[in-house]
Short mmCIF file of C-alpha atoms in Angstrom, two decimals:
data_model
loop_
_atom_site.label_atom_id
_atom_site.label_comp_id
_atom_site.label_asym_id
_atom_site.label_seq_id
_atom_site.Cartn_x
_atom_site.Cartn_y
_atom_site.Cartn_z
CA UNK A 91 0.00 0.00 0.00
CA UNK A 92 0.78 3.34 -0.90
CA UNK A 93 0.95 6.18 1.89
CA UNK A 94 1.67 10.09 1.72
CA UNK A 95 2.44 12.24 4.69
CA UNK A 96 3.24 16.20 3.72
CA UNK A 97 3.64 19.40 6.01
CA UNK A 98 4.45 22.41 5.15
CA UNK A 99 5.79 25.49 7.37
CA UNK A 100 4.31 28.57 6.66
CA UNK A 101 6.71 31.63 5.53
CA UNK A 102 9.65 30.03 6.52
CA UNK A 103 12.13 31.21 4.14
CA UNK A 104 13.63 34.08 6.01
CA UNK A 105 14.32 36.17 2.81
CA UNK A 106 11.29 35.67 0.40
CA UNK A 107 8.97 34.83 2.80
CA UNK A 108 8.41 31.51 0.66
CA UNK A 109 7.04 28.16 2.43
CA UNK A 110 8.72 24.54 2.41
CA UNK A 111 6.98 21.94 1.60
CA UNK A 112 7.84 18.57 2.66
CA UNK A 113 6.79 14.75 1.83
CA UNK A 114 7.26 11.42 2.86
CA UNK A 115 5.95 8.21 0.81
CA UNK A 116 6.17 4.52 2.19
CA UNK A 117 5.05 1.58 0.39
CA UNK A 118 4.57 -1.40 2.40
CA UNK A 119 6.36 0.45 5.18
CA UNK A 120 9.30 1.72 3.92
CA UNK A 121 9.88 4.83 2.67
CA UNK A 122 10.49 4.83 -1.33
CA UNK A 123 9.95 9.09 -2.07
CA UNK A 124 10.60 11.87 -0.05
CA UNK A 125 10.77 15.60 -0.58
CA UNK A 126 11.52 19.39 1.25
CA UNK A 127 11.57 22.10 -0.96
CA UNK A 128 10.90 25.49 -1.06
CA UNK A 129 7.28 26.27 -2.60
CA UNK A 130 7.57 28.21 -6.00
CA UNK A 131 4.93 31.08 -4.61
CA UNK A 132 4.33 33.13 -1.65
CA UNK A 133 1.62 31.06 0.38
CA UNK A 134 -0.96 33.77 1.85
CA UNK A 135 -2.22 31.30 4.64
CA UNK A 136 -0.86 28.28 6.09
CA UNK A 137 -4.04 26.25 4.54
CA UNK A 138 -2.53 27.35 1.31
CA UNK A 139 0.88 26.05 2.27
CA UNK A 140 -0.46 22.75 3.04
CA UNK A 141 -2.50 22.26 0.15
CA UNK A 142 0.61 22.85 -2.42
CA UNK A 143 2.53 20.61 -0.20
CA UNK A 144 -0.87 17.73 -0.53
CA UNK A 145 -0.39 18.78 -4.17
CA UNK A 146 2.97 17.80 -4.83
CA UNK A 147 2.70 14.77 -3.03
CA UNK A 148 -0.36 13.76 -4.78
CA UNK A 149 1.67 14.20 -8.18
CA UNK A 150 4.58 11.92 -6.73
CA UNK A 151 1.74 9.35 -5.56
CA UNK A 152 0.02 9.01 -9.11
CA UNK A 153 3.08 8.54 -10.76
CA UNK A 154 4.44 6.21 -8.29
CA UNK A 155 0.93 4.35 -8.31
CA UNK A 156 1.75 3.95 -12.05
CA UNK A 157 5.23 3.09 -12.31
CA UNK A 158 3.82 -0.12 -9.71
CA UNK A 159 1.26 -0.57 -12.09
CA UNK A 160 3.87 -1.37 -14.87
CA UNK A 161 5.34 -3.66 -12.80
CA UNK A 162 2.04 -5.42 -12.80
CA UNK A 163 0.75 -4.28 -9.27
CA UNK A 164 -2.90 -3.09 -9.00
CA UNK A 165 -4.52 -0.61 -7.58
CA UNK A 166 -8.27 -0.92 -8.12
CA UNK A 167 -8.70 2.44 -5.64
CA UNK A 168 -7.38 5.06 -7.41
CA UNK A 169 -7.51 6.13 -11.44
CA UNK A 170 -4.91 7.51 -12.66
CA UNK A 171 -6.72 9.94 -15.16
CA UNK A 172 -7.51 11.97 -12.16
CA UNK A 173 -4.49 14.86 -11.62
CA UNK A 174 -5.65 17.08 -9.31
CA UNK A 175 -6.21 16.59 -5.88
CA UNK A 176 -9.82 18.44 -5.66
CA UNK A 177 -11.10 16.05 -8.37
CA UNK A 178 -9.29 12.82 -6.46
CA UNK A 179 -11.47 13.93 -3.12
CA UNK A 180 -14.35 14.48 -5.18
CA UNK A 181 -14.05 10.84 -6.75
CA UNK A 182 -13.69 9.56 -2.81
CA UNK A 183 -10.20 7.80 -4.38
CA UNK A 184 -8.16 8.63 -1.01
CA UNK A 185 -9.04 11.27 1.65
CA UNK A 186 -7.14 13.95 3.61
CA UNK A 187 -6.34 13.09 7.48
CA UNK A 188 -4.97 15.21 10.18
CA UNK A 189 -1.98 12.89 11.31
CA UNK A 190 -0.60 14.26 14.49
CA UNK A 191 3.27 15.49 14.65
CA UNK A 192 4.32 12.20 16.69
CA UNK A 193 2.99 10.12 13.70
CA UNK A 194 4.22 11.96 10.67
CA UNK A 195 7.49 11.46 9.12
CA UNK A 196 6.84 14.06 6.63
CA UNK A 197 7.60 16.90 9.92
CA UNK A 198 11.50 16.30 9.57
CA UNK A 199 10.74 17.50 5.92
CA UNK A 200 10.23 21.09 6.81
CA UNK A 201 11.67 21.77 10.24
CA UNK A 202 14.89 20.62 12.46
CA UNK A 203 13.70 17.61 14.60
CA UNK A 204 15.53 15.88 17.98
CA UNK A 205 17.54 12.90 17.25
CA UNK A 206 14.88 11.01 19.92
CA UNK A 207 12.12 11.64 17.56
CA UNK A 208 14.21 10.16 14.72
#
């Protein structure tokens, strides 16, 4: 199975005021994709932030999804005609959850982390 964690920091880039956007992808519990990077636009809330981060991820999931589908794994859940992450939650192909900071790998993406949460 397939899983995406993101986060995103809001205005953290000290110069342009730009947000970083961060994502972590496991399949079968072990992390394949990962990603922090600085978001290409000024976020105006962090709601915003967070939804470029969910969209970036989402890209990296649907391509992943079909590179495994090559290989001749299925996945009957999601179709891959569907891009964009309003139209994917529309469809009811995966859904948003709030995934507390002890539980998401995707936080070292975006911030500096203890070595005991590692």
């Amino acid at each position: 199975m397939l899983l995406g964690c993101t986060n995103a920091n809001m205005a953290g880039d000290v110069d342009f005021k730009k947000s970083t956007s961060g994502y972590l992808i496991t399949f079968s519990g072990g992390v394949v994709s990962w990603q922090s990077r600085l978001q290409k636009c000024v976020a105006l809330s962090t709601t915003e932030a967070e939804y470029i981060a969910i969209i970036e991820a989402s890209k990296e999931l649907l391509w992943m999804k079909k590179f495994l589908q090559e290989l001749g794994l299925q996945f009957k859940h999601i179709d891959v005609r569907y891009h964009w992450i309003h139209d994917a939650l529309e469809m009811k192909l995966f859904c948003l959850e709030k995934i507390h900071i002890d539980g998401n790998g995707s936080d070292m993406m975006t911030k500096p982390i203890p070595i005991e949460k590692l």
